[in-house]
Short mmCIF file of C-alpha atoms and ligand atoms in Angstrom, two decimals:
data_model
loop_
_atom_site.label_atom_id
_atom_site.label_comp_id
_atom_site.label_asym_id
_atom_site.label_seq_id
_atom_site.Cartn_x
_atom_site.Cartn_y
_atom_site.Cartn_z
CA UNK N 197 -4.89 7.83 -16.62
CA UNK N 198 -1.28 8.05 -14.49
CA UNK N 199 -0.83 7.73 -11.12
CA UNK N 200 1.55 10.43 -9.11
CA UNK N 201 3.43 8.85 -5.99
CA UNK N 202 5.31 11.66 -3.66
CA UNK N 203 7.62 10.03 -1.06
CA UNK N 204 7.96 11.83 1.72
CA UNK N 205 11.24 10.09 3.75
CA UNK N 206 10.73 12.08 7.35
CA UNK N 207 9.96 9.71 10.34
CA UNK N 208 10.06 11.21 14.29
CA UNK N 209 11.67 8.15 14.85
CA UNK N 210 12.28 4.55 12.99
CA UNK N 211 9.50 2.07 14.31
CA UNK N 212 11.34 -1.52 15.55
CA UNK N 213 9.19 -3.34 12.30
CA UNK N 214 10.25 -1.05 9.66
CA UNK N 215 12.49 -1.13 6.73
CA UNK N 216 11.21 1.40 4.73
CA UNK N 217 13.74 4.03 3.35
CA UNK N 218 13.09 7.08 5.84
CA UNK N 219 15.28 9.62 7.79
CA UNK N 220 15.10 10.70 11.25
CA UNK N 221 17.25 13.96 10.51
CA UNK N 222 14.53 16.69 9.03
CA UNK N 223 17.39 18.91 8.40
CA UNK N 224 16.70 18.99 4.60
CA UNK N 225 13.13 18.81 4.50
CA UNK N 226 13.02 22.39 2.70
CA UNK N 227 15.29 21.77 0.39
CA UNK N 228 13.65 18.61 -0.48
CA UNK N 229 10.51 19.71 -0.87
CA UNK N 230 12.08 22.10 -3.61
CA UNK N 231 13.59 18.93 -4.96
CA UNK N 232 10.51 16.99 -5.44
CA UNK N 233 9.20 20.08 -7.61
CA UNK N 234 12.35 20.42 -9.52
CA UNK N 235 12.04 16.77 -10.55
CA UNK N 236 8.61 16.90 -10.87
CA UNK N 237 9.53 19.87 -13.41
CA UNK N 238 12.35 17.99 -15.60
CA UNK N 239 9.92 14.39 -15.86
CA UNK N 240 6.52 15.31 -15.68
CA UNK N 241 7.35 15.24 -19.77
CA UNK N 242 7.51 11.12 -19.16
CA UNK N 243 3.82 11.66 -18.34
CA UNK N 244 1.57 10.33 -21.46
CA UNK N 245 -1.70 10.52 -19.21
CA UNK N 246 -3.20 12.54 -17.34
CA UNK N 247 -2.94 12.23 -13.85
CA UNK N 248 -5.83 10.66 -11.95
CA UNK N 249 -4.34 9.80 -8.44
CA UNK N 250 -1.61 11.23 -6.12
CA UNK N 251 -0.25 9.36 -3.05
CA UNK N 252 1.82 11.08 -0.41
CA UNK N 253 3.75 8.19 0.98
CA UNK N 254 6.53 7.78 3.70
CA UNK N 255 7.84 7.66 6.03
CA UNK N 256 5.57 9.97 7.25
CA UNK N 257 4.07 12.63 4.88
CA UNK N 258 1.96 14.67 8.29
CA UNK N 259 5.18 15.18 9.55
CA UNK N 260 5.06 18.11 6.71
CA UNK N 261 3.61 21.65 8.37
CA UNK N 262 0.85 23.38 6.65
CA UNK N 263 3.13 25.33 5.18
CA UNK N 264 5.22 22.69 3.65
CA UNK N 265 2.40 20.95 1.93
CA UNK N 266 0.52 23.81 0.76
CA UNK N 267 4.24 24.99 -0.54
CA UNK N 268 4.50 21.35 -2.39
CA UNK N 269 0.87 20.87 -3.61
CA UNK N 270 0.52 24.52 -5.38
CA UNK N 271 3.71 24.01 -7.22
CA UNK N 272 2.92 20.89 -7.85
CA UNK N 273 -0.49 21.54 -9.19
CA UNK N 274 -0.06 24.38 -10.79
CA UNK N 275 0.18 23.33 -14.11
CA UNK N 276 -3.48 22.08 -14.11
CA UNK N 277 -3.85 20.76 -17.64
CA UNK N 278 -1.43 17.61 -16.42
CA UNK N 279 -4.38 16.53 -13.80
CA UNK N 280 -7.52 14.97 -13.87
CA UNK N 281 -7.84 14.33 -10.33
CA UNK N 282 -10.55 12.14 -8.27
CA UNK N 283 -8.13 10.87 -6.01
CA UNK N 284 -5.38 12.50 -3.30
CA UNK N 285 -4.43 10.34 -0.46
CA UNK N 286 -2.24 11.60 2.40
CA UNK N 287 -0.44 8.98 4.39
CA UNK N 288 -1.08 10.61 8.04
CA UNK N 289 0.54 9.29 11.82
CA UNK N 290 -2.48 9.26 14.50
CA UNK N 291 -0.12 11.93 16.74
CA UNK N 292 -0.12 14.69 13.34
CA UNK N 293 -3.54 14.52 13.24
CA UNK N 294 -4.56 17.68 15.39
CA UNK N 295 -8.20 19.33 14.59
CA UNK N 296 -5.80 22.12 13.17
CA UNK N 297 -4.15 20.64 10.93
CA UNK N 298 -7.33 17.83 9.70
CA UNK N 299 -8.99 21.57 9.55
CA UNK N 300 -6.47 22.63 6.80
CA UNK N 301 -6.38 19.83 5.05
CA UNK N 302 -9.93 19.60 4.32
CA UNK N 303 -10.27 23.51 3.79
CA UNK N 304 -7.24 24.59 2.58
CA UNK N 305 -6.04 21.19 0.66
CA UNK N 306 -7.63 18.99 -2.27
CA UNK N 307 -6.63 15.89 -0.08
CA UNK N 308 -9.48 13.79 -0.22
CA UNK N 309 -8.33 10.48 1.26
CA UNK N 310 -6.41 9.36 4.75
CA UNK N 311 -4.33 6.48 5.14
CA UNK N 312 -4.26 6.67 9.41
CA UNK N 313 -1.10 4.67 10.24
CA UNK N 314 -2.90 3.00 13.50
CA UNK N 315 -0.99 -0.46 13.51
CA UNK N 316 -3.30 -1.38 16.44
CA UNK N 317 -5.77 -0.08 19.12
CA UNK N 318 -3.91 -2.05 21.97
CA UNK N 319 -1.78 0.43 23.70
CA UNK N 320 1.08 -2.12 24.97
CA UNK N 321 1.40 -3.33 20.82
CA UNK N 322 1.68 0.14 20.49
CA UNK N 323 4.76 0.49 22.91
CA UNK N 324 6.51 -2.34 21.69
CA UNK N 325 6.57 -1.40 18.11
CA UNK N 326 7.71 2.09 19.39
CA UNK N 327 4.75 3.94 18.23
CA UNK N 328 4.31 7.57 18.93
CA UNK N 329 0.47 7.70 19.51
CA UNK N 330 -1.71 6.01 21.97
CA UNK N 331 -5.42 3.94 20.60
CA UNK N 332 -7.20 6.87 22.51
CA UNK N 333 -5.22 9.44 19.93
CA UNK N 334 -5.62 7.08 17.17
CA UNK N 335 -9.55 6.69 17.70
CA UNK N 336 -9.68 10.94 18.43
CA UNK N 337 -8.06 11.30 15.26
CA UNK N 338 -10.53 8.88 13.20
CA UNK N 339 -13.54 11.08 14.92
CA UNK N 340 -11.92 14.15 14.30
CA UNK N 341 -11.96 13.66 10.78
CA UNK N 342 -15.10 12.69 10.01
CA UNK N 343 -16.50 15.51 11.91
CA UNK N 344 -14.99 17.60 9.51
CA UNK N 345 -16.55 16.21 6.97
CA UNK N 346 -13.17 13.70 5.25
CA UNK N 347 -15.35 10.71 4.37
CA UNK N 348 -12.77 8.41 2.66
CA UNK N 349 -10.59 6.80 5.31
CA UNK N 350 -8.52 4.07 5.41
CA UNK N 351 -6.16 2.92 8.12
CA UNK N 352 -3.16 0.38 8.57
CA UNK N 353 -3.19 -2.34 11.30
CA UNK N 354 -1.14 -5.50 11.29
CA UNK N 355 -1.90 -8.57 12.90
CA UNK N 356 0.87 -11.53 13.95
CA UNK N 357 2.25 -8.66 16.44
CA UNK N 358 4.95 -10.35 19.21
CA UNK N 359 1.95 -11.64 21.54
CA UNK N 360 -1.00 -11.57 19.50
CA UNK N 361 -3.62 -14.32 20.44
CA UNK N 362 -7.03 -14.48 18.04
CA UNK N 363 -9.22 -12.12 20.67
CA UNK N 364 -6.61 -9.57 20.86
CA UNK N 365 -7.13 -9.75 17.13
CA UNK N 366 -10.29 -9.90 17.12
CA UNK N 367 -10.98 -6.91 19.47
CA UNK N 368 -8.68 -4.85 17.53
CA UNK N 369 -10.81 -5.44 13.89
CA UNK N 370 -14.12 -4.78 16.15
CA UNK N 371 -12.64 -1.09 16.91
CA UNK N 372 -11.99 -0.84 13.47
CA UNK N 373 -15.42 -1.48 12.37
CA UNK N 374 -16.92 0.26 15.32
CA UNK N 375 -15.04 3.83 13.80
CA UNK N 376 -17.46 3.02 10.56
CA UNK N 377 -13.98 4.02 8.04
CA UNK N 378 -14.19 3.23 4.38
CA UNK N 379 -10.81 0.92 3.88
CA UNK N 380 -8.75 -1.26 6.07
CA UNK N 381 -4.89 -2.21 5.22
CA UNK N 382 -4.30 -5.58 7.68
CA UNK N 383 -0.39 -6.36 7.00
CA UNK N 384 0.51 -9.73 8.65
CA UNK N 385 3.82 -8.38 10.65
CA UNK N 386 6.83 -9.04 8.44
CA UNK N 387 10.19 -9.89 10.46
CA UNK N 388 12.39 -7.79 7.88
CA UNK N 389 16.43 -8.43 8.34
CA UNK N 390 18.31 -5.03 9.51
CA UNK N 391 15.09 -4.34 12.18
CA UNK N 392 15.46 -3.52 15.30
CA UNK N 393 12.36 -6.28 15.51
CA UNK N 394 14.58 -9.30 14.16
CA UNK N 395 17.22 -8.27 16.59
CA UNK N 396 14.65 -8.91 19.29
CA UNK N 397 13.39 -11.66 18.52
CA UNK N 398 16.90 -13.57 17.32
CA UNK N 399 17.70 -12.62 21.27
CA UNK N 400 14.21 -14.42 22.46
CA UNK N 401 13.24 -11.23 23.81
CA UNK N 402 9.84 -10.98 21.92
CA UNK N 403 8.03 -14.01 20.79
CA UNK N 404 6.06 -14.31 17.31
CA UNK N 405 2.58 -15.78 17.04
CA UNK N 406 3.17 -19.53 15.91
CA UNK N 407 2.22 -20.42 12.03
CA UNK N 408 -1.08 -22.07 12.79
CA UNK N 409 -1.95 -18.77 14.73
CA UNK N 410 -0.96 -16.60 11.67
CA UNK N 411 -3.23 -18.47 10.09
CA UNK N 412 -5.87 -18.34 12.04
CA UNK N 413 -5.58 -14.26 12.52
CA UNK N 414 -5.17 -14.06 8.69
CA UNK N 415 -8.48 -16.37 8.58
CA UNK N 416 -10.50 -14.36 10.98
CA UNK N 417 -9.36 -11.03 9.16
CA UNK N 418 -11.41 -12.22 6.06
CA UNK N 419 -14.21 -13.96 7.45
CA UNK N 420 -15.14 -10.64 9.88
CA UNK N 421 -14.70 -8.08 7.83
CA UNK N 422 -16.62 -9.38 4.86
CA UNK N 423 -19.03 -10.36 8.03
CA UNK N 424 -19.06 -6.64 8.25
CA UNK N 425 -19.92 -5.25 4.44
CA UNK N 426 -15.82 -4.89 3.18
CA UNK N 427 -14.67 -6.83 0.00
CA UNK N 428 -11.16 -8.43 0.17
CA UNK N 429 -10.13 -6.63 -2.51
CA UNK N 430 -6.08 -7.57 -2.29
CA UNK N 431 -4.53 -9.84 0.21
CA UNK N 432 -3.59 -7.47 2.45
CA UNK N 433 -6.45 -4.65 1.55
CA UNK N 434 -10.27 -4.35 2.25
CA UNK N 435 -12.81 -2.05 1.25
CA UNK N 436 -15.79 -0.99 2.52
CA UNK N 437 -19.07 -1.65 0.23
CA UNK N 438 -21.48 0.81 2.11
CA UNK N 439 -22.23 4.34 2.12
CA UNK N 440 -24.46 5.57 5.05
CA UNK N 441 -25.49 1.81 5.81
CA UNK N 442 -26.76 1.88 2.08
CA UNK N 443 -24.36 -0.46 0.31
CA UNK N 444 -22.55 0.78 -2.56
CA UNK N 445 -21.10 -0.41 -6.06
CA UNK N 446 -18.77 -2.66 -6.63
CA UNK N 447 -15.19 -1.23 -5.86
CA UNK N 448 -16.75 1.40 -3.89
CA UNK N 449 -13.83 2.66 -1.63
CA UNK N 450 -10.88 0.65 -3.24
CA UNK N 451 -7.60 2.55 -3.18
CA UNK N 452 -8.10 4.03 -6.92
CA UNK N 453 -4.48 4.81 -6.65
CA UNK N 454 -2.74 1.64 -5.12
CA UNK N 455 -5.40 -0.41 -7.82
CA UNK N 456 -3.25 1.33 -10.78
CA UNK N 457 -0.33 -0.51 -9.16
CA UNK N 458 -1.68 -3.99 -9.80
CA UNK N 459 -3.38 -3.05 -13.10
CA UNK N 460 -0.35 -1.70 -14.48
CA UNK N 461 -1.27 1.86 -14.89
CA UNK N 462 1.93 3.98 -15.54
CA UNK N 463 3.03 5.85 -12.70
CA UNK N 464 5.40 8.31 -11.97
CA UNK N 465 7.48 8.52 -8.34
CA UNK N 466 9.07 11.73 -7.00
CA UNK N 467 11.43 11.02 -4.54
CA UNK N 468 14.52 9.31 -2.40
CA UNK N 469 13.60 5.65 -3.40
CA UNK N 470 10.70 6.49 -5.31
CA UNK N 471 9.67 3.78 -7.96
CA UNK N 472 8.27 4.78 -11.30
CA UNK N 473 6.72 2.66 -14.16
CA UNK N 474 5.65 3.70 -17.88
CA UNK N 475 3.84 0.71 -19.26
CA UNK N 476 7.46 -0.76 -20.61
CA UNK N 477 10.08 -0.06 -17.95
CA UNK N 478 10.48 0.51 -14.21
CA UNK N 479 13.10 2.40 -12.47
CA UNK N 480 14.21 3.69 -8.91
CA UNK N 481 15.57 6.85 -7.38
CA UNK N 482 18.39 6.66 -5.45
CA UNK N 483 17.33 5.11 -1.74
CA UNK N 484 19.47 8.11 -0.42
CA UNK N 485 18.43 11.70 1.21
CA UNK N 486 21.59 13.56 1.09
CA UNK N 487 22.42 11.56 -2.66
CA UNK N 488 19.41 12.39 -3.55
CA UNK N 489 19.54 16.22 -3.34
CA UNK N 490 22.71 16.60 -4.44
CA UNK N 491 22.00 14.78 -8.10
CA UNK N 492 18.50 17.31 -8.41
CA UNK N 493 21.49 19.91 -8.01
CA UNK N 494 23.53 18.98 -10.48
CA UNK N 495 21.31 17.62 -12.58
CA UNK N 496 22.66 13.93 -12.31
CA UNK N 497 20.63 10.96 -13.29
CA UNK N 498 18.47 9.89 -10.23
CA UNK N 499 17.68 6.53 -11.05
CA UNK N 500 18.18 2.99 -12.47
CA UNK N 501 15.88 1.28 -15.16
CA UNK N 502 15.22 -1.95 -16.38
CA UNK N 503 12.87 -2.60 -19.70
CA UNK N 504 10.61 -5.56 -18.63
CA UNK N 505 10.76 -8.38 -21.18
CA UNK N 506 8.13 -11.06 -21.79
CA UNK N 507 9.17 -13.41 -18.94
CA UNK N 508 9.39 -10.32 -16.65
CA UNK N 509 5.71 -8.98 -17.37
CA UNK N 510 4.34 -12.75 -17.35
CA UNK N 511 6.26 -13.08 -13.32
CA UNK N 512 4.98 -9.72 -12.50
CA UNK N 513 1.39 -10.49 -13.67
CA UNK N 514 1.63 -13.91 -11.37
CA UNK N 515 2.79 -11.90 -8.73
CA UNK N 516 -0.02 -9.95 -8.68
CA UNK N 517 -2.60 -12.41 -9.79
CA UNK N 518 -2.48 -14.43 -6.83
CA UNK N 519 -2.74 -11.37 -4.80
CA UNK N 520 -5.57 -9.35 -6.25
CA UNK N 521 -9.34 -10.43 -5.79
CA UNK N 522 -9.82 -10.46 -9.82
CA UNK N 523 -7.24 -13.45 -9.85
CA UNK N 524 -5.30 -14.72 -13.00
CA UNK N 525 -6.64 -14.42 -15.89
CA UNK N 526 -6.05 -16.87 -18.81
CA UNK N 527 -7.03 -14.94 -21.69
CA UNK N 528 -5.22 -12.40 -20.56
CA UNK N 529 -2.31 -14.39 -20.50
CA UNK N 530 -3.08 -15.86 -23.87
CA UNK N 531 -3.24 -12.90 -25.91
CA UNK N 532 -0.39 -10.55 -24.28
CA UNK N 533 2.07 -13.28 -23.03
CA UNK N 534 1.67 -15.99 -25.56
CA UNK N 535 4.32 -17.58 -24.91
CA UNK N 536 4.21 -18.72 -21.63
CA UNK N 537 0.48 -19.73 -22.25
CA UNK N 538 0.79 -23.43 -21.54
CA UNK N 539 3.12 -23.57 -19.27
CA UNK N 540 0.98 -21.37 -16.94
CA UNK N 541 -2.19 -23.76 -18.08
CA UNK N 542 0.00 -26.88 -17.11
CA UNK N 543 1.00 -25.53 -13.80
CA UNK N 544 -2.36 -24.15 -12.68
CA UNK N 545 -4.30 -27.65 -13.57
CA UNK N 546 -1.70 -29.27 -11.12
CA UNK N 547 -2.53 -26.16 -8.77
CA UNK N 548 -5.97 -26.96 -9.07
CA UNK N 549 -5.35 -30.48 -8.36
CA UNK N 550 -3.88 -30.18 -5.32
CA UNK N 551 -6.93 -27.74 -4.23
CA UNK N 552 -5.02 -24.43 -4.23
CA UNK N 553 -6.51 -22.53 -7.24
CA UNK N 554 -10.00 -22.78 -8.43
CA UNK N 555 -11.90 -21.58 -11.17
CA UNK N 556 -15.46 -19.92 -11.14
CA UNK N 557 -16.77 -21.66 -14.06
CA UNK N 558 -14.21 -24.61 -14.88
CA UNK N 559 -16.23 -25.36 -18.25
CA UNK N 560 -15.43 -22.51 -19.68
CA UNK N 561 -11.90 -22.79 -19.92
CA UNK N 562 -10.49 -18.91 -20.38
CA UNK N 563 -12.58 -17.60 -17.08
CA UNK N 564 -10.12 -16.65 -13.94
CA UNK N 565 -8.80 -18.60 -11.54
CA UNK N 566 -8.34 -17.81 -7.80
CA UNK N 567 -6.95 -19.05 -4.66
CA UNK N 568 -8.66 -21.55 -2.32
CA UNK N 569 -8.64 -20.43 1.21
CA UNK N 570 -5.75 -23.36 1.73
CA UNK N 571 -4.24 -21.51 -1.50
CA UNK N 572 -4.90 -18.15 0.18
CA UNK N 573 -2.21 -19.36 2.67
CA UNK N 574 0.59 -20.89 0.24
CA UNK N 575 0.30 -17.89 -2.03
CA UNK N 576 3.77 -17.62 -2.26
CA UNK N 577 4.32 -20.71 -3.32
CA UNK N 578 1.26 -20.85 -5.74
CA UNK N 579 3.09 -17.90 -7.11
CA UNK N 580 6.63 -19.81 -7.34
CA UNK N 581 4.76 -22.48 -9.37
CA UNK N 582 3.34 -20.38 -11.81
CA UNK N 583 6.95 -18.21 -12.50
CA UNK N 584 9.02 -19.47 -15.54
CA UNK N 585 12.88 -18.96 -14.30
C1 SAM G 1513 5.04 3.16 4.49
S1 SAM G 1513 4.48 2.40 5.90
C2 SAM G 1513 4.38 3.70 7.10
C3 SAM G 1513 3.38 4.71 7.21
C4 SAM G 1513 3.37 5.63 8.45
N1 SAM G 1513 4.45 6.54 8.47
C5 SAM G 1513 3.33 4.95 9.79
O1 SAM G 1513 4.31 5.03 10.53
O2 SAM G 1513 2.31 4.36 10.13
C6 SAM G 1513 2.91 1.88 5.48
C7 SAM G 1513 2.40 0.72 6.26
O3 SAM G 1513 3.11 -0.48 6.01
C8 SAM G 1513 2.92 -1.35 7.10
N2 SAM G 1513 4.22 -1.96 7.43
C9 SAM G 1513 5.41 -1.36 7.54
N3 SAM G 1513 6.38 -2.25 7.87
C10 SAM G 1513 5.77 -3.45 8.00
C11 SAM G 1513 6.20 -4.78 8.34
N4 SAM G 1513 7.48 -5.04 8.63
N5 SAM G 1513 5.29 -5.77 8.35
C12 SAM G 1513 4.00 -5.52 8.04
N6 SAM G 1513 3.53 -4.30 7.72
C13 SAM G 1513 4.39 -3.28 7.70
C14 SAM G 1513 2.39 -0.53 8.26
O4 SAM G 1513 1.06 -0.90 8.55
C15 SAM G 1513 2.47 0.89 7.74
O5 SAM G 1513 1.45 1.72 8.22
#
């Protein structure tokens, strides 16, 4: 199984945290749109799966009208023996979200999954991150969907906001819950260089949480929504484990799609910026709108590639390892990236040492190992540890 990724760059306007590759011009959207097909058209032969997932990401993909998307998603499904689909998210701002258009996508669309870009139910975090949408939309929108009947959805907050204190936190997870959604994305606020954000807060005009209270917020995220029936799936992801107060199987409401990204499922990206991967090599459109179009024109290359070697897939595997719930897995290490088999077995005894990484079942030498909760806060380094150079 493949995954599909469709980037959609369009934002109203850029939000003071983001970095992102999106456009506030919407000029082009047409004619993009008729560029995603035409490169879905001249690579979908790259495709040696079916495809089992498609993820409209942004920028902001319900910036598209109903027109637009019905436009993109016929042409794009039309060739129907390419997909075996269980899985179509659309990445959706609170203020798009009107019973109209939640109406046509559950009627007139296969879209089966939301991603509600909330960021938080406080409404002065809201206006300093220069959010369009109030909690009262955000919470309308949430209703509004489930009373038409979209059962799978997930929604983006971030904690460590300018300001935040644990109750504000707190109170903003306890709306979350209350809305009974299937997934929750809680980011921990990245200052990213270029922002609007690091500008502010360089001048001392907006104040971050200190580390111990990052910590703490990061803590609490865990402890309450497991508390609540959702399994801390990725270190930023959660997903609920119950259906109708019944609970579920294992893996229940993951994001099937963003899973094939840390399982290394081959996936293909359509798009200004879009990433791509086909088991062997990676590669990247052009991060440019206007660029972008004009090489789908001419038929130009769109992208660079690189051919991961050993020592690449063993970093990326760490990477991911000491993110995912699943952890790092030894034998897995062992029999596809031999060679770097005792140097991760050195470094992860000295881990364990130090009481960042732990193993389930230590006498049994080849079973995963995972991060303490004091790991769980040095991942990063845990992760710079375990690399080879
Ligand atoms: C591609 S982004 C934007 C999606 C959507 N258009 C929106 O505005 O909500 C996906 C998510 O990444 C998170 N994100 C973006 N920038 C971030 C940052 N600097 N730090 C932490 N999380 C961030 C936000 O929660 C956001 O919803």
């Amino acid at each position: 199984m493949s995954g599909l990724y469709i980037h959609i760059p369009y934002c109203k306007q850029r939000c003071i945290y983001c970095d992102f590759y999106s456009s506030a011009t919407r000029e082009d959207k047409k004619t993009y749109i008729e560029c995603l097909i035409k490169e879905f058209e001249q690579r979908k032969s790259e495709l040696t799966q079916k495809i089992e997932t498609i993820y409209f990401g942004g920028g902001t993909p319900s910036i598209l009208t109903k027109d637009e998307l019905s436009f993109l998603l016929t042409n794009i499904l039309k060739q129907s023996e390419l997909f075996n689909l269980s899985e179509i998210t659309l990445e959706a701002n609170p203020e798009n979200l009107t019973f109209d258009y939640l109406e046509f996508l559950k009627k007139n669309t296969p879209i089966n999954r939301l991603s509600i870009g909330i960021q938080s139910f406080n409404n002065q975090d809201l206006k300093i991150l220069g959010r369009k949408h109030s909690a009262e939309e955000a919470i309308k929108a949430v209703k509004a969907s489930q009373e038409l009947g979209l059962d799978n959805i997930s929604i983006d907050l971030m904690f460590n906001l300018p300001n935040m204190t644990k109750e504000k936190w707190l109170k903003n997870l306890q709306t979350a819950i209350n809305l009974n959604i299937q997934h929750i994305s809680a980011y921990s606020l990245t200052v990213e260089e270029g922002t609007m954000l690091h500008t502010l807060i360089d001048k001392q005009k907006l104040t971050l949480p200190t580390e111990k209270q990052q910590i703490e917020q990061f803590d609490l995220t865990i402890e309450f929504l497991t508390k609540n029936g959702f399994e801390h799936y990725e270190t930023s992801n959660y997903a609920s484990l119950k259906v109708n107060d019944e609970w579920l199987m294992v893996n229940g409401w993951r994001s099937k799609h963003n899973s094939s990204y840390w399982n290394n499922t081959p996936y293909l990206g359509l798009g200004a910026s879009a990433h791509s991967f086909d088991g062997e090599e990676r590669s990247w459109n052009i991060s440019d709108l206007k660029e972008y179009i004009s090489r789908i024109k001419n038929n130009q290359p769109l992208s660079e590639k690189e051919t991961l070697t050993e020592k690449d897939k063993y970093n990326e595997y760490i990477l991911v390892g000491t993110r995912i719930k699943e952890g790092l897995n030894p034998d897995y290490i062992k029999t596809n990236l031999p060679t770097y088999y005792t140097h991760f077995q050195t470094q992860a005894q000295k881990l364990i040492k130090e009481g960042l990484l732990k193993q389930e079942n230590p006498i049994k030498q080849e079973t995963p190992y995972t991060l303490t909760q004091e790991g769980s806060h040095l991942a990063n380094r845990i992760a710079v540890n375990l690399f080879i150079d």
